[in-house]
XYZ file of C-alpha atoms in Angstrom:
540
model
C 64.346 -10.311 18.440
C 64.526 -7.227 16.232
C 62.701 -4.006 17.052
C 60.147 -4.709 14.324
C 59.482 -8.177 15.737
C 58.976 -6.771 19.219
C 56.509 -4.207 17.873
C 54.599 -6.852 15.931
C 54.419 -9.067 19.001
C 53.112 -6.160 21.111
C 50.428 -5.338 18.525
C 49.400 -9.015 18.373
C 49.084 -9.176 22.167
C 47.045 -5.939 22.212
C 44.706 -7.276 19.525
C 44.186 -10.511 21.445
C 43.439 -8.592 24.654
C 40.977 -6.371 22.804
C 39.193 -9.394 21.354
C 38.440 -10.724 24.845
C 37.309 -7.333 26.151
C 40.412 -6.341 28.191
C 40.461 -2.864 26.723
C 42.703 -1.139 29.281
C 45.323 -3.889 29.107
C 45.278 -3.709 25.306
C 45.779 0.043 25.445
C 48.804 -0.348 27.729
C 50.388 -2.776 25.267
C 49.759 -0.345 22.405
C 51.195 2.546 24.396
C 54.406 0.569 24.912
C 54.653 -0.136 21.177
C 53.977 3.494 20.202
C 56.582 4.733 22.709
C 59.253 2.934 20.669
C 57.648 3.380 17.237
C 55.210 6.359 17.087
C 54.408 5.700 13.419
C 53.421 2.044 13.809
C 50.182 2.110 11.837
C 48.945 -1.267 13.103
C 49.341 -0.083 16.693
C 47.415 3.074 15.848
C 44.621 0.923 14.399
C 44.412 -1.095 17.610
C 44.491 2.095 19.689
C 41.568 3.520 17.711
C 39.632 0.261 18.152
C 40.242 0.344 21.895
C 38.677 3.809 22.112
C 35.826 2.632 19.917
C 35.157 -0.194 22.364
C 34.471 2.409 25.078
C 32.636 4.900 22.854
C 35.573 7.314 23.214
C 35.046 8.724 19.758
C 37.054 11.924 20.213
C 40.194 9.979 21.152
C 39.358 7.406 18.491
C 39.228 10.173 15.891
C 42.666 11.425 16.923
C 44.188 7.940 16.714
C 42.533 7.216 13.355
C 43.660 10.588 11.957
C 47.245 9.787 12.992
C 46.944 6.413 11.240
C 45.653 8.080 8.058
C 48.498 10.602 8.174
C 51.042 7.779 8.476
C 49.389 5.542 5.838
C 47.051 7.635 3.633
C 46.483 4.634 1.368
C 45.328 2.349 4.181
C 41.707 1.231 4.005
C 41.508 0.439 7.723
C 42.525 3.954 8.763
C 39.866 5.682 6.669
C 37.246 3.203 7.879
C 38.112 3.813 11.542
C 38.124 7.549 10.943
C 34.657 7.359 9.356
C 33.196 5.549 12.366
C 34.910 7.968 14.749
C 33.478 10.956 12.880
C 30.045 9.364 13.054
C 30.489 9.014 16.794
C 31.406 12.677 17.313
C 28.499 13.864 15.162
C 30.281 14.909 11.951
C 28.434 12.924 9.251
C 29.734 15.054 6.359
C 33.348 14.244 7.221
C 32.371 10.634 7.939
C 30.862 10.323 4.483
C 34.049 11.672 2.878
C 36.163 9.178 4.848
C 33.786 6.334 3.975
C 33.929 7.234 0.269
C 37.729 7.114 0.428
C 37.549 3.707 2.131
C 35.198 2.462 -0.600
C 37.562 3.779 -3.255
C 40.492 1.931 -1.693
C 38.618 -1.361 -1.151
C 35.467 -1.443 -3.335
C 34.812 -5.100 -2.487
C 34.851 -4.684 1.322
C 31.370 -4.331 2.778
C 32.529 -2.334 5.805
C 33.182 0.788 3.736
C 29.625 0.678 2.414
C 28.353 0.164 5.957
C 30.038 3.366 7.121
C 28.811 5.158 3.997
C 25.212 4.096 4.607
C 25.251 5.303 8.226
C 26.814 8.634 7.274
C 24.342 9.156 4.419
C 21.401 8.402 6.692
C 22.730 10.834 9.290
C 22.828 13.484 6.547
C 19.197 12.780 5.627
C 20.143 11.122 2.330
C 17.895 8.103 2.729
C 18.092 6.878 -0.855
C 21.909 6.820 -0.831
C 21.902 5.205 2.605
C 19.708 2.314 1.529
C 21.625 1.886 -1.698
C 24.896 1.621 0.240
C 23.448 -0.824 2.793
C 22.049 -2.982 -0.004
C 25.507 -3.029 -1.606
C 27.051 -4.082 1.717
C 24.587 -6.978 2.017
C 25.262 -8.016 -1.586
C 29.020 -8.099 -0.953
C 28.745 -10.194 2.233
C 25.333 -11.898 2.425
C 26.614 -14.468 4.928
C 28.110 -11.888 7.285
C 26.087 -10.545 10.203
C 27.430 -6.979 9.974
C 25.688 -5.829 6.759
C 22.343 -7.197 7.937
C 22.768 -5.368 11.241
C 23.382 -2.119 9.341
C 20.267 -2.729 7.279
C 18.254 -3.358 10.442
C 19.412 0.028 11.787
C 18.337 1.615 8.504
C 14.847 0.148 8.709
C 14.487 0.938 12.400
C 15.531 4.565 11.951
C 12.500 5.257 9.715
C 10.048 3.140 11.693
C 9.936 0.024 9.484
C 9.993 -2.250 12.498
C 8.759 -5.372 10.707
C 11.632 -5.285 8.207
C 14.064 -4.323 10.972
C 12.923 -7.312 13.009
C 13.475 -9.600 10.027
C 16.999 -8.227 9.550
C 17.840 -8.632 13.242
C 16.718 -12.267 13.103
C 18.908 -12.782 10.046
C 21.832 -11.365 12.055
C 21.172 -13.831 14.875
C 20.906 -16.717 12.432
C 24.414 -15.859 11.220
C 25.827 -14.871 14.626
C 23.801 -16.160 17.613
C 25.973 -14.172 20.058
C 25.323 -10.802 18.435
C 23.887 -9.049 21.515
C 23.302 -5.779 19.670
C 20.765 -7.586 17.467
C 19.054 -9.114 20.512
C 18.852 -5.639 22.028
C 17.384 -4.365 18.761
C 14.661 -7.004 18.960
C 13.975 -5.893 22.523
C 13.718 -2.297 21.380
C 11.190 -3.201 18.686
C 9.173 -5.229 21.209
C 9.074 -2.279 23.634
C 7.989 0.059 20.837
C 5.186 -2.298 19.799
C 4.006 -2.789 23.384
C 5.081 -6.442 23.649
C 6.654 -5.902 27.037
C 6.960 -9.560 28.100
C 8.846 -10.421 24.878
C 11.012 -7.338 25.353
C 11.776 -8.378 28.932
C 13.006 -11.742 27.677
C 15.331 -10.199 25.082
C 16.721 -7.579 27.445
C 17.237 -10.057 30.288
C 19.153 -12.352 27.932
C 21.557 -9.535 27.036
C 22.011 -8.272 30.607
C 22.697 -11.796 31.853
C 25.788 -11.798 29.625
C 26.626 -8.085 29.833
C 25.240 -6.591 33.062
C 26.454 -3.080 32.179
C 25.311 -3.063 28.553
C 24.203 0.517 27.964
C 21.845 -0.248 25.078
C 20.082 -3.010 27.036
C 19.779 -0.752 30.064
C 18.265 1.932 27.856
C 15.566 -0.463 26.665
C 14.966 -1.695 30.216
C 14.405 1.917 31.296
C 11.917 2.353 28.472
C 10.173 -0.857 29.453
C 9.933 0.026 33.138
C 9.270 3.760 33.081
C 7.496 4.148 29.768
C 5.880 0.701 29.654
C 4.875 0.024 33.243
C 4.325 3.637 34.298
C 2.960 5.028 31.047
C 0.508 2.215 30.336
C -0.647 2.163 33.972
C -1.570 5.832 33.695
C -3.360 5.365 30.373
C -5.287 2.299 31.575
C -6.616 4.199 34.591
C -7.460 7.251 32.488
C -9.316 5.084 29.949
C -11.197 3.385 32.792
C -12.363 6.790 34.007
C -13.432 7.824 30.506
C -15.503 4.660 30.083
C -16.731 4.954 33.656
C -18.661 8.151 32.950
C -21.208 5.852 31.263
C -21.422 3.713 34.409
C -25.149 4.454 34.655
C -25.724 2.163 31.667
C -25.991 -1.614 32.221
C -22.679 -3.457 32.557
C -20.567 -0.419 31.698
C -18.782 -0.708 35.031
C -17.378 -4.024 33.805
C -15.883 -2.310 30.747
C -14.479 0.395 33.013
C -12.609 -2.216 35.067
C -11.264 -4.000 31.981
C -8.287 -1.699 31.082
C -6.708 -1.725 34.584
C -7.282 -5.474 34.874
C -5.570 -6.121 31.543
C -2.680 -3.886 32.582
C -2.210 -5.843 35.839
C -2.126 -9.120 33.882
C 0.281 -7.623 31.358
C 2.566 -6.235 34.069
C 2.626 -9.564 35.924
C 3.676 -11.448 32.778
C 6.379 -8.903 32.040
C 7.735 -8.994 35.605
C 7.997 -12.795 35.492
C 9.918 -12.566 32.207
C 12.615 -10.374 33.800
C 15.750 -12.014 35.172
C 16.502 -11.643 38.923
C 19.158 -9.035 38.228
C 16.827 -7.059 35.975
C 14.135 -7.212 38.673
C 16.531 -5.748 41.244
C 17.385 -2.903 38.865
C 13.680 -2.436 38.083
C 12.828 -2.135 41.774
C 15.477 0.540 42.212
C 14.315 2.515 39.152
C 10.635 2.421 40.074
C 11.439 3.653 43.580
C 14.129 6.259 42.986
C 13.918 7.574 39.418
C 12.325 11.023 39.074
C 10.745 9.994 35.773
C 8.974 7.105 37.491
C 7.820 9.522 40.188
C 6.433 11.843 37.524
C 4.364 8.995 36.104
C 3.305 8.012 39.623
C 2.059 11.575 40.162
C 0.070 11.345 36.932
C -1.286 7.940 37.928
C -2.500 9.203 41.306
C -4.070 12.271 39.687
C -5.868 10.189 37.054
C -7.033 7.658 39.672
C -8.599 10.529 41.627
C -10.364 12.115 38.652
C -11.402 8.697 37.267
C -12.972 7.733 40.596
C -14.913 10.996 40.797
C -16.004 10.609 37.168
C -17.263 7.065 37.785
C -19.203 8.268 40.842
C -20.730 11.071 38.787
C -21.602 8.542 36.062
C -23.365 6.290 38.545
C -25.479 9.231 39.767
C -26.268 10.413 36.234
C -29.700 9.484 34.826
C -29.061 7.892 31.393
C -32.303 9.347 30.040
C -31.424 12.941 30.934
C -28.786 15.335 29.551
C -25.436 15.380 31.400
C -25.475 17.403 34.586
C -23.158 20.308 35.295
C -21.202 18.127 37.729
C -20.742 15.443 35.052
C -19.532 17.968 32.467
C -17.138 19.474 34.996
C -15.672 16.083 35.855
C -15.175 15.222 32.174
C -13.229 18.453 31.670
C -11.232 17.800 34.848
C -10.395 14.277 33.672
C -9.008 15.595 30.377
C -7.071 18.312 32.190
C -5.573 15.657 34.476
C -4.230 13.832 31.420
C -2.721 17.028 30.019
C -1.115 17.963 33.340
C 0.271 14.439 33.701
C 1.741 14.586 30.205
C 3.388 17.939 30.915
C 4.912 16.652 34.177
C 6.218 13.531 32.425
C 7.842 15.473 29.569
C 9.463 17.926 32.003
C 10.853 15.061 34.120
C 12.162 13.216 31.065
C 13.906 16.323 29.723
C 15.374 17.142 33.121
C 17.011 13.720 33.411
C 18.104 13.167 29.814
C 19.143 16.712 28.967
C 19.407 17.840 25.331
C 19.322 15.257 22.516
C 22.584 13.489 21.758
C 24.927 15.171 19.342
C 25.558 11.949 17.452
C 22.722 12.673 15.100
C 18.983 12.665 15.672
C 17.687 9.166 15.464
C 20.439 7.733 13.337
C 21.512 5.285 16.026
C 18.999 3.973 18.568
C 19.997 5.339 21.948
C 22.715 3.268 23.550
C 23.862 1.906 20.170
C 27.053 3.338 18.765
C 28.950 2.622 15.561
C 30.884 0.102 17.632
C 27.851 -2.136 17.555
C 28.437 -2.712 13.857
C 31.496 -4.813 14.734
C 33.118 -3.702 11.528
C 36.691 -3.368 12.692
C 37.316 -6.331 14.891
C 35.948 -5.102 18.230
C 33.605 -7.641 19.775
C 30.118 -6.350 20.474
C 30.327 -7.389 24.101
C 33.440 -5.308 24.690
C 31.881 -2.293 23.049
C 28.668 -2.504 24.999
C 30.132 -3.568 28.354
C 32.662 -0.769 28.453
C 30.239 1.933 27.242
C 29.836 4.879 29.534
C 26.588 4.739 31.450
C 24.408 7.748 30.662
C 20.890 8.849 31.428
C 18.265 7.299 29.192
C 16.471 9.789 26.949
C 12.899 8.483 27.040
C 11.862 11.144 24.533
C 14.256 9.682 21.945
C 11.729 7.034 20.912
C 9.182 9.764 20.214
C 11.723 11.645 18.119
C 12.384 8.494 16.124
C 8.630 7.869 15.800
C 8.175 11.384 14.409
C 8.719 10.094 10.853
C 5.767 7.730 11.224
C 3.900 10.461 13.122
C 4.449 12.939 10.281
C 3.143 10.383 7.780
C 0.104 9.669 9.978
C -0.556 13.401 10.330
C -0.481 13.887 6.561
C -2.793 10.910 6.057
C -5.242 12.098 8.718
C -5.255 15.552 7.168
C -5.732 14.225 3.639
C -8.327 11.687 4.816
C -10.418 14.573 6.147
C -10.721 15.908 2.586
C -11.337 12.527 0.978
C -13.998 11.589 3.574
C -16.164 14.719 3.258
C -18.091 13.699 0.135
C -18.700 10.031 1.153
C -19.932 11.143 4.585
C -22.283 13.741 3.098
C -23.707 11.105 0.760
C -24.256 8.756 3.715
C -26.292 11.041 5.977
C -30.038 10.610 6.280
C -31.482 10.439 3.638
C -28.563 8.602 1.998
C -27.722 8.911 -1.695
C -28.307 5.948 -4.054
C -25.798 3.140 -3.768
C -24.400 3.731 -7.282
C -23.500 7.330 -6.460
C -21.940 6.361 -3.163
C -19.970 3.534 -4.771
C -18.490 5.801 -7.459
C -17.615 8.646 -5.108
C -16.326 6.283 -2.428
C -14.154 4.348 -4.884
C -12.600 7.550 -6.219
C -11.980 8.751 -2.651
C -10.417 5.413 -1.654
C -8.170 5.365 -4.717
C -7.059 8.924 -4.044
C -6.472 8.172 -0.350
C -4.368 5.067 -1.051
C -2.438 6.800 -3.828
C -1.665 9.779 -1.612
C -0.557 7.427 1.181
C 1.954 5.721 -1.119
C 3.223 9.017 -2.523
C 3.608 10.720 0.856
C 5.362 7.665 2.329
C 7.931 7.725 -0.443
C 8.370 11.482 -0.083
C 9.054 11.203 3.660
C 11.661 8.496 3.038
C 13.426 10.523 0.360
C 13.069 13.887 2.114
C 12.999 13.325 5.865
C 12.476 16.494 7.867
C 13.595 17.379 11.369
C 12.410 15.113 14.143
C 9.579 16.347 16.321
C 8.681 14.933 19.739
C 5.063 16.111 19.445
C 4.497 14.101 16.251
C 5.904 10.996 17.941
C 3.621 11.485 20.937
C 0.598 11.934 18.643
C 1.352 8.858 16.507
C -1.366 6.655 18.047
C -4.277 9.159 17.904
C -3.288 10.240 14.397
C -3.207 6.616 13.264
C -6.632 5.985 14.808
C -8.040 9.061 13.067
C -6.646 7.837 9.732
C -8.179 4.374 10.203
C -11.550 5.876 11.155
C -11.567 8.041 8.013
C -10.569 5.100 5.823
C -13.279 2.917 7.374
C -15.947 5.594 6.877
C -15.029 6.015 3.190
C -15.015 2.234 2.619
C -18.366 1.650 4.355
C -19.986 4.540 2.525
C -18.895 2.943 -0.755
C -19.898 -0.680 -0.139
C -22.855 -0.754 2.258
C -26.295 -1.350 0.649
C -29.164 1.138 1.104
C -30.678 -1.034 3.865
C -27.598 -0.414 6.027
C -27.713 3.371 5.578
C -27.248 5.828 7.206
C -23.918 4.946 8.810
C -24.002 3.737 12.383
C -23.195 6.306 15.049
C -20.248 4.109 16.095
C -18.635 4.994 12.757
C -20.236 8.307 11.852
C -19.466 10.150 15.099
C -15.725 9.283 15.267
C -15.441 9.982 11.528
C -17.106 13.384 11.980
C -14.718 14.222 14.837
C -11.713 13.080 12.777
C -12.797 15.116 9.743
C -13.337 18.236 11.875
C -9.912 17.763 13.476
C -8.404 17.288 10.022
C -9.971 20.511 8.786
C -8.554 22.343 11.796
C -5.150 20.827 10.956
C -5.502 22.062 7.366
C -6.288 25.547 8.666
C -3.233 25.486 10.922
C -1.051 24.258 8.049
C -2.333 26.995 5.730
C -1.666 29.681 8.352
C 1.834 28.296 8.971
C 2.605 28.059 5.246
C 1.296 31.581 4.673
C 3.426 32.957 7.496
C 6.536 31.264 6.076
C 5.848 32.704 2.616
C 5.453 36.197 4.062
C 8.704 35.853 6.016
C 10.550 34.681 2.903
C 9.158 37.562 0.848
C 10.230 40.021 3.534
C 13.764 38.602 3.628
C 13.902 38.631 -0.168
C 12.921 42.301 -0.294
C 15.526 43.133 2.346
C 18.250 41.394 0.338
C 17.171 43.193 -2.838
C 17.200 46.514 -0.985
C 20.688 45.823 0.338
C 21.922 45.059 -3.188
C 20.520 48.327 -4.531
């Protein structure tokens, strides 16, 4: 055999080994080929793919750069370099490499896939979605473009569309474990823990060391089990302060009872191996211990609050002891939240440098399967790292920012309808006109602000992700108050306290948020003016 034939045979063997997940053996074959022929571009491609399979993006970048230097007109080299640059957190360079790949092969969807991921990492949402749509149009029957589109939707919180795209991926490729893990991630985010347990167990049964699946299992166990246990007990204590009223003790017991039922269903849905890992995590992980501390603290304050509620006369104003226990119960929740955040940050460390929220944690560009590396090899060989449980809140900050803007705007739109609904209420015609205008303005602002956030995403914020649920509830309460003020007949006026009181609280909170925003905006303007004057003074 000639030297070229030997090299080709070695590259073929390395590719076959890489396809079945024997990454180290494939790398040894490539090393033997490159020892005889350092400029063998096909061997360099396989070497880069082998590093990609283990999330070794720095080494992958070096191999891909060598391949591009040897064959600057090769599409595969620029594509590999783009994914490597995404992995090391250089989206600007990745976008340039992806554009070159698209120029060389405009009909190959993989170049557009890399371009969409790089554009999204740069905050260019419109270009990212345009590129992903082009990738899907070029290969509608390939799983890869749909997986990219699912990542796009998931990165901005469009979980319903992401779920649809993941299911399309599985219809085209039933063994695409990254898509199954994505479905598990969406289920965990939406609180469907038993469904999430089924998805994650299915992946871990095939790939026991899959980093992405382990990440979602950590979220399910620590955030789902521990977090919801704490909140169910705290809610029981809050309801229990009305225990002096008939049957309120039953409502107080309802949240913990539902959590126990929910936890039992989720535990049964886990595979035996996942249960063993879950037992270890719940016993040894410091983040689980932080939630256990919060649970014990909330159980204590909830019990004392229920006792105080039972001793409270419903026909008399709250006693000093009752007021003190209410304050203590709220402080217990705040202390628990602070302990949980500190524990999560201590374990996970700083956010990943691969770009905030562009890839769900544990999912790398290798999961796209764009360059011939099987998803199982990429996930199985991935380096195990601590799960950042705050990452989901960073990713939810886009939805949280939208909910904050809606809650703040709803406070303005709800003022006039609420004033017209107090006793004595205004005539129905006046309420209908004002309420309809307020509803139209509210809905129009919601559509405009949603589009603005997609086109101009700002930096991620953990606090906005943590406040997503209360902000959403405040928005719904304001919307409901405006709608009822517009449609209810005079006989149903004034508004019921069940609607009026939460709406009043939401409007007051929204006004406080407006005040904080105005102060912040004013401070930024003053700082900019000061810097502008300094620059002008330096020029003179």
